[in-house]
Tab-separated table of C-alpha atoms in Angstrom:
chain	number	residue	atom	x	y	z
A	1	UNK	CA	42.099	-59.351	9.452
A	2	UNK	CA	44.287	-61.015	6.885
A	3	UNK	CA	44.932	-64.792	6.458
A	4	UNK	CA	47.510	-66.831	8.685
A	5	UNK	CA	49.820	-67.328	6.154
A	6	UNK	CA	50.781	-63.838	5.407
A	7	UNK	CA	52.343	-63.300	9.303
A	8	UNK	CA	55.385	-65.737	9.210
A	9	UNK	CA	56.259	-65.877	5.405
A	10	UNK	CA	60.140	-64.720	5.499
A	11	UNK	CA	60.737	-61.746	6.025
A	12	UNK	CA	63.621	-59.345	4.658
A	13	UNK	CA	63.698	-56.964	7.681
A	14	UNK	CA	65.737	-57.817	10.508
A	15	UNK	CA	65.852	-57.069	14.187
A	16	UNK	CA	68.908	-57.883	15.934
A	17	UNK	CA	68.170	-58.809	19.777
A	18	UNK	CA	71.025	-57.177	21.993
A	19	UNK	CA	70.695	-60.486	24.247
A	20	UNK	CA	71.327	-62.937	21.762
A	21	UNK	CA	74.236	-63.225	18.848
A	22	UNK	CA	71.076	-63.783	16.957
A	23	UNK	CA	69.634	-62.119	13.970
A	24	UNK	CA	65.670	-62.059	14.056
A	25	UNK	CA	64.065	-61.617	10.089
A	26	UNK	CA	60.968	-60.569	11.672
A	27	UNK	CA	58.201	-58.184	11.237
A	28	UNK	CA	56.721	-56.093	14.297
A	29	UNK	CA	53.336	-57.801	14.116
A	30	UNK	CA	54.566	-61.222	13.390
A	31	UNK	CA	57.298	-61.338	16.685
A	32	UNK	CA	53.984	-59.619	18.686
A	33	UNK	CA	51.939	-62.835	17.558
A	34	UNK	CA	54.695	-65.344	18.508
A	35	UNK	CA	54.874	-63.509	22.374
A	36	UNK	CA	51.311	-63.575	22.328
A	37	UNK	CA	51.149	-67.055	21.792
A	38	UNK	CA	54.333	-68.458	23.746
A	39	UNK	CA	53.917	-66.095	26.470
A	40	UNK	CA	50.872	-63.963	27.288
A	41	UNK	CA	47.635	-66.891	25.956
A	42	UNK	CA	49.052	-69.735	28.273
A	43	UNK	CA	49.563	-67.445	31.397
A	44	UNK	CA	45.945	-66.967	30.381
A	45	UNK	CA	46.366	-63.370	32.754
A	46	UNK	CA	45.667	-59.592	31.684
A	47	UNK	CA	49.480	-57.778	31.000
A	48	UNK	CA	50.657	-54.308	30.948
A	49	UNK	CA	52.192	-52.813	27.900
A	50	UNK	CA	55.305	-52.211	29.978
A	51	UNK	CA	55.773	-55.964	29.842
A	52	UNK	CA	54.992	-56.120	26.088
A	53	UNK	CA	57.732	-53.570	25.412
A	54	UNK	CA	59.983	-55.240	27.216
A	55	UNK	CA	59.818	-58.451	25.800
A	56	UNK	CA	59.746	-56.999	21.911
A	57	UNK	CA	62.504	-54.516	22.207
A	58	UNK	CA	65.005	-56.884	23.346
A	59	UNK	CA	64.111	-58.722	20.414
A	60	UNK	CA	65.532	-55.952	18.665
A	61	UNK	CA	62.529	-53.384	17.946
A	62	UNK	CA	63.008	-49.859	18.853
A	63	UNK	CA	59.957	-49.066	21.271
A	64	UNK	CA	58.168	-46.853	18.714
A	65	UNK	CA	57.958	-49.495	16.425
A	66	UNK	CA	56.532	-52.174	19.403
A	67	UNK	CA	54.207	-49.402	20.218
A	68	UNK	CA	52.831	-49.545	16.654
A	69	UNK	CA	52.486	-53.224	16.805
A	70	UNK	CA	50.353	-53.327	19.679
A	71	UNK	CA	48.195	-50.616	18.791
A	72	UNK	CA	47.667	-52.695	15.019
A	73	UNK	CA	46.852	-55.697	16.633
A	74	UNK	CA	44.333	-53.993	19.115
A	75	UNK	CA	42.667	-52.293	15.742
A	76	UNK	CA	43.041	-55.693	13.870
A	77	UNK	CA	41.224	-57.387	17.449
A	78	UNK	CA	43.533	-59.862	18.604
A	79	UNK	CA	43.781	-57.931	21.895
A	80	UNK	CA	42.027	-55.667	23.904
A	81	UNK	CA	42.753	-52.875	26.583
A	82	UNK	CA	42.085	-52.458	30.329
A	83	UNK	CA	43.063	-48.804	31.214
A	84	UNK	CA	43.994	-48.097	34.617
A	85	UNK	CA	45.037	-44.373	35.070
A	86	UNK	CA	47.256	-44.006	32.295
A	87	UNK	CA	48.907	-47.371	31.980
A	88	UNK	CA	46.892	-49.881	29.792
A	89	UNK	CA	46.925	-53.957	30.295
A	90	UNK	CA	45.719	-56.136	27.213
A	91	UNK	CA	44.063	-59.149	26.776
A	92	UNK	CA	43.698	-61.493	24.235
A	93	UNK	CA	40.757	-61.433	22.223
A	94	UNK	CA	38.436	-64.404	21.016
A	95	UNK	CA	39.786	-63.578	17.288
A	96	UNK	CA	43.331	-63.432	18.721
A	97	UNK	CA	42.919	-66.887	20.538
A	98	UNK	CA	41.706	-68.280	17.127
A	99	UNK	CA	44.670	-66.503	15.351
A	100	UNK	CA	46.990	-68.269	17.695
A	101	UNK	CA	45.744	-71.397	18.363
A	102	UNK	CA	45.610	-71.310	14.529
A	103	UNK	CA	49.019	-70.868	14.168
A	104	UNK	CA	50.006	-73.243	16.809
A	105	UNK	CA	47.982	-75.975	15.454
A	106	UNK	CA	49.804	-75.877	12.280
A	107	UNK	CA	53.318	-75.781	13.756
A	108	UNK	CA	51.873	-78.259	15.865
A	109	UNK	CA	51.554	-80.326	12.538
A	110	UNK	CA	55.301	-80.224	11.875
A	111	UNK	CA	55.786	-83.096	14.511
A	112	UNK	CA	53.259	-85.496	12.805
A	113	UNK	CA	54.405	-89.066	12.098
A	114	UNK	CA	55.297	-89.023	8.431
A	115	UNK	CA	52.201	-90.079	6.474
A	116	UNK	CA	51.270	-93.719	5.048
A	117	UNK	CA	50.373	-91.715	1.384
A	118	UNK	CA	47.838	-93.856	-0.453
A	119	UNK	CA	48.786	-91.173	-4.066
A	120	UNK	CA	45.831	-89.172	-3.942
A	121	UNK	CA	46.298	-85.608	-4.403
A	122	UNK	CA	44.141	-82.340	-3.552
A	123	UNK	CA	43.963	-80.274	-6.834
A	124	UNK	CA	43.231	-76.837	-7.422
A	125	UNK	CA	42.374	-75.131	-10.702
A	126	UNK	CA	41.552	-71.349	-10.214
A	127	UNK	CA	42.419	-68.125	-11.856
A	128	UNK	CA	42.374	-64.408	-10.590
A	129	UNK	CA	39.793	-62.063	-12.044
A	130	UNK	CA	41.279	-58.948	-12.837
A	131	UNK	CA	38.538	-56.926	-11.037
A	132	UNK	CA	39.775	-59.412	-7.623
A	133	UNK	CA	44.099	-59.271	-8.088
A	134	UNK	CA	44.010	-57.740	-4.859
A	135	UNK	CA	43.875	-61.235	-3.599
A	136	UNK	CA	46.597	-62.830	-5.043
A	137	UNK	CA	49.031	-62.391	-2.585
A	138	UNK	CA	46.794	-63.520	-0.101
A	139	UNK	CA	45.606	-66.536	-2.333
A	140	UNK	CA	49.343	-67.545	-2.713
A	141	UNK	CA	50.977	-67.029	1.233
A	142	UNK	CA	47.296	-69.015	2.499
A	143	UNK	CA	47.497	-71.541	-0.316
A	144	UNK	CA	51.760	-72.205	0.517
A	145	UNK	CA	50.270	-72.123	4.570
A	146	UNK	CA	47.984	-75.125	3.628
A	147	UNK	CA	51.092	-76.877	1.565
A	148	UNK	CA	49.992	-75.888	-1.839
A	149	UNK	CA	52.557	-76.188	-4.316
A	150	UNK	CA	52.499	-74.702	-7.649
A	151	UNK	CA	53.939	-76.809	-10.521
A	152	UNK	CA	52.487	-74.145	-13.557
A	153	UNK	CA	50.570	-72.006	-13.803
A	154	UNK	CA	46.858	-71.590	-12.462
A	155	UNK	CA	47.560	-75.180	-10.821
A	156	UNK	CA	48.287	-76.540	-7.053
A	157	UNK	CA	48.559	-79.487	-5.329
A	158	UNK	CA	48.474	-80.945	-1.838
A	159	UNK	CA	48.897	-84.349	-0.751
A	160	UNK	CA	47.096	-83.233	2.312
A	161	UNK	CA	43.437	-84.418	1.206
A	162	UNK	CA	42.181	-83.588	4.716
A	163	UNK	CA	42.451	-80.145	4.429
A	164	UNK	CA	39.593	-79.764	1.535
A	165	UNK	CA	37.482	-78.087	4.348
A	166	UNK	CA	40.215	-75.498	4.805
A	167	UNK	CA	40.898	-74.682	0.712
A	168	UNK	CA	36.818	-74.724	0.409
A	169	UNK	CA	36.856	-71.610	2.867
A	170	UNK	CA	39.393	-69.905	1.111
A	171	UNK	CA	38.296	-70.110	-1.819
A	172	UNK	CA	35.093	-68.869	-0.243
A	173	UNK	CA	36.457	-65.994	1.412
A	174	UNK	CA	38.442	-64.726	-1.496
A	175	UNK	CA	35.241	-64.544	-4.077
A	176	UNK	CA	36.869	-67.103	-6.110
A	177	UNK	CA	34.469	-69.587	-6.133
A	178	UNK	CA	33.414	-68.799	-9.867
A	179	UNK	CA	36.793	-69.357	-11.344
A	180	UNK	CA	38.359	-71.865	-9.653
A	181	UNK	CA	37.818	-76.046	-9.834
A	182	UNK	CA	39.023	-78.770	-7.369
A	183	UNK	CA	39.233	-81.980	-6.673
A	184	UNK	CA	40.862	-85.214	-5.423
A	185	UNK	CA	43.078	-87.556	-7.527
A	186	UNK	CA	45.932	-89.557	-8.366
A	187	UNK	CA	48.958	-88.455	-11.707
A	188	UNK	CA	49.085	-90.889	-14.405
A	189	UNK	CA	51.861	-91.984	-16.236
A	190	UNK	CA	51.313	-89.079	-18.547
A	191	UNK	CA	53.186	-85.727	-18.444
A	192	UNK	CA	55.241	-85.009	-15.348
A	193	UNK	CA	56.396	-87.790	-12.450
A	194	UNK	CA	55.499	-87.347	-9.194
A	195	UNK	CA	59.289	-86.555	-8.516
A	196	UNK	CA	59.511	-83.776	-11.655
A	197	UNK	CA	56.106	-82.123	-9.767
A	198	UNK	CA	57.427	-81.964	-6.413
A	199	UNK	CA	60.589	-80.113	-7.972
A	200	UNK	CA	58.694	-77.570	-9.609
A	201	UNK	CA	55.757	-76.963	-7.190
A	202	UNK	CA	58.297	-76.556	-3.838
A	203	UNK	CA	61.493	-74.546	-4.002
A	204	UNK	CA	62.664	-77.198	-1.011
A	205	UNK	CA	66.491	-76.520	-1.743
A	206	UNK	CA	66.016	-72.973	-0.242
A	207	UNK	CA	63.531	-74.862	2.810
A	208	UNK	CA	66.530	-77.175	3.241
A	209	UNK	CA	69.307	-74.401	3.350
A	210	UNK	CA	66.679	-72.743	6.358
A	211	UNK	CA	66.336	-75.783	8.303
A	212	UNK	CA	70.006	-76.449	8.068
A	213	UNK	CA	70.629	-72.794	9.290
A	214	UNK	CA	68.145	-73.189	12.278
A	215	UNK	CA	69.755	-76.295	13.142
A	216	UNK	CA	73.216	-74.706	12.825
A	217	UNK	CA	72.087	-72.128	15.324
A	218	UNK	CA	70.527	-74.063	17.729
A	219	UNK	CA	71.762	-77.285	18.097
A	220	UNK	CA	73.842	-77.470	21.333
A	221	UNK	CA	73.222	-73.855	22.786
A	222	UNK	CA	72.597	-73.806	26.199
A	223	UNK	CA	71.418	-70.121	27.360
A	224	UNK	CA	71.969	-69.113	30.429
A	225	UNK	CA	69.156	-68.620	32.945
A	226	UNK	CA	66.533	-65.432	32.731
A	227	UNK	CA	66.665	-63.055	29.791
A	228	UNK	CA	69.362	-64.725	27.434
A	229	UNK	CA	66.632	-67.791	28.125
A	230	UNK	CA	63.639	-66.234	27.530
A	231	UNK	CA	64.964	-64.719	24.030
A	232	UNK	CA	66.526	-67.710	22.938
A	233	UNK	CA	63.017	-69.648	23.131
A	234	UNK	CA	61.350	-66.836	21.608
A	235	UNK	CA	63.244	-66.283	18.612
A	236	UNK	CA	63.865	-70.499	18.223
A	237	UNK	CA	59.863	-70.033	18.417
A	238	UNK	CA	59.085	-67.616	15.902
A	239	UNK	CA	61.911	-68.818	13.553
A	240	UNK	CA	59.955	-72.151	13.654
A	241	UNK	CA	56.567	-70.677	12.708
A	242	UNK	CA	57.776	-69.873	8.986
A	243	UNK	CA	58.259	-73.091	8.121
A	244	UNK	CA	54.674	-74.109	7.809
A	245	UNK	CA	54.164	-71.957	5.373
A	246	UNK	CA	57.776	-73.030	3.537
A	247	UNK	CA	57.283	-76.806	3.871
A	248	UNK	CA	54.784	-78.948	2.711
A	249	UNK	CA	54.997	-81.500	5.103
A	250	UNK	CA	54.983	-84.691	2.135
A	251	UNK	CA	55.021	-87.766	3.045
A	252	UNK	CA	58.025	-90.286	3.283
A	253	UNK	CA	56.970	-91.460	-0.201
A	254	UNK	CA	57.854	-88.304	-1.903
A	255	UNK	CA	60.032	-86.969	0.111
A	256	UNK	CA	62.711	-89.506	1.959
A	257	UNK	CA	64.929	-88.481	4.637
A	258	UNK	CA	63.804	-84.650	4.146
A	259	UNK	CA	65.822	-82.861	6.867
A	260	UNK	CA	62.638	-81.346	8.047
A	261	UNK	CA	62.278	-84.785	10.086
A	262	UNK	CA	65.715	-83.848	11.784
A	263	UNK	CA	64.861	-80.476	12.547
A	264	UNK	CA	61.762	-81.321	14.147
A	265	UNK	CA	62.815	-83.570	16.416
A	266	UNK	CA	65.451	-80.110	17.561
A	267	UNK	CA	62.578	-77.785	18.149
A	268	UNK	CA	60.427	-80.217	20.082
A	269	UNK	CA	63.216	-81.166	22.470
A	270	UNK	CA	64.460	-77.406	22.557
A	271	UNK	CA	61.088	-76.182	22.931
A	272	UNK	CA	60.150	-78.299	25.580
A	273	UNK	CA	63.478	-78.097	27.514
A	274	UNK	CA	63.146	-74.387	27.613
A	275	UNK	CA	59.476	-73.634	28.124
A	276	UNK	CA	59.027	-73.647	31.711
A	277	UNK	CA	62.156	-71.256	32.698
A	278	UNK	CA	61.201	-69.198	29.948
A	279	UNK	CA	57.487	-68.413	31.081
A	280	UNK	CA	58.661	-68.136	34.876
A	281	UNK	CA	61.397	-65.298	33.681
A	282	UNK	CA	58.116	-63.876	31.376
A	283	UNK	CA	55.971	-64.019	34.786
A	284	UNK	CA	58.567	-62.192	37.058
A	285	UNK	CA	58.796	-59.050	33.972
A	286	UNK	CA	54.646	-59.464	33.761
A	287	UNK	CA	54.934	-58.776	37.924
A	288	UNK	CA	58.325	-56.660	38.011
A	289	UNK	CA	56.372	-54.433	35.314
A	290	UNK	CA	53.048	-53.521	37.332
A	291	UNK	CA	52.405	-50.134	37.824
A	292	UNK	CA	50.672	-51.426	41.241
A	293	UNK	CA	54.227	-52.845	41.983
């Protein structure tokens, strides 16, 4: 199974849902993670692919393509199967709970209270053997997850000190342990500002253009009830699980009225406004579904 990061980095292939004026840049597995977590891990209950397929094609994905999708994620072991005749229902796996609760704990971390930042930084030092470039990719989208920046080459930062556990196991996993050096510290007033190193590390004009495009989509829509419901908090859901992995979540310090802060405050209230109606519509496709119905 592949890191977190590499499921909700943006995406240049787009679904377009036929119950929302909405365009989805989405990949098959990563919209099948976001129903998995909004939808099928809370109801905590088996479900039939029937359901699955409905819920991903009208987010826009032709049915061979959902089909694919679930059978990945059953190979990858986020979900298993419970056959009964020739329908199948799936469950979520331990390694798919982790995946999602994962995932949820980090968008989760979007609504933290902006951070008293006492200047120390988490630095990372590491190069890519030849013999291991297969990782890079992986390094990078798990590294931006965590809120890495990259100011030059071979170097990242994090004001996030806490998360030393999570870089150590990285760094672990990837067989990089030989080439890479960290540590925490505070810049001098040598070389770059603080300022000239967020510039370079984050590209947060392009974060800022995204959050001002989610806001300019959802801000004031009111769906009606059922489907056009249901879609509308799934794709305001998955849209909202890139950004993790965009924004570094800095504190106040660095970063001062970062639009982030407004957009956050959208998806909470949006997300909890819609939740409930949205998992009763889910439950009555889970039921209407059944093949024992």
């Amino acid at each position: 199974m592949g890191g977190i990061g590499e499921y909700f980095q943006p995406e240049s292939d787009r679904a377009d849902s036929p119950h929302l004026h909405l365009s989805i840049n989405a990949s098959a597995r990563s919209l099948l993670l976001t129903v998995l977590a909004e939808l099928v891990l809370p109801g905590g209950a088996p479900v039939w692919t029937a359901a699955l397929l409905y819920v991903l094609t009208g987010l826009g994905l032709e049915e061979r393509t959902a089909r694919q999708a679930i059978a990945r994620a059953a190979e990858a072991g986020w979900i298993a199967s419970e056959r009964q005749g020739r329908a199948a229902r799936w469950v979520i796996t331990d390694t798919g709970k982790e995946l999602t609760e994962e995932i949820t704990r980090r968008v989760l971390s979007l609504n933290a209270l902006p951070e008293v930042w006492d200047g120390d930084c988490l630095i990372l030092l590491v190069a890519v053997p030849h013999e291991l470039k297969s990782v890079r990719k992986r390094l990078y989208s798990e590294l931006g997850w965590a809120g890495f920046g990259n100011p030059m080459p071979g170097l990242w930062a994090s004001p996030h000190v806490d998360r030393a556990g999570e870089l150590h196991r990285l760094i672990h996993d990837l067989g990089l342990r030989e080439s890479s050096i960290a540590f925490i510290g505070t810049t001098l007033t040598v070389g770059l500002t603080d300022d000239e190193i967020v510039r370079r590390a984050w590209n947060l004009d392009d974060v800022a253009y995204r959050y001002e495009h989610l806001i300019g989509t959802f801000e004031g829509l009111e769906p009606e009830p059922g489907d056009d419901l249901l879609f509308s908090y799934l794709v305001l859901a998955h849209e909202w699980r890139k950004f993790p992995g965009m924004d570094p979540q800095l504190p106040e310090d660095l970063l001062p009225n970062w639009i982030g802060r407004r957009a956050t405050e959208m998806f909470v209230s949006l997300h909890g406004k819609w939740a409930d109606a949205a998992r009763d519509r889910w439950q009555e496709i889970v039921e209407a579904t059944s093949p024992n119905t």
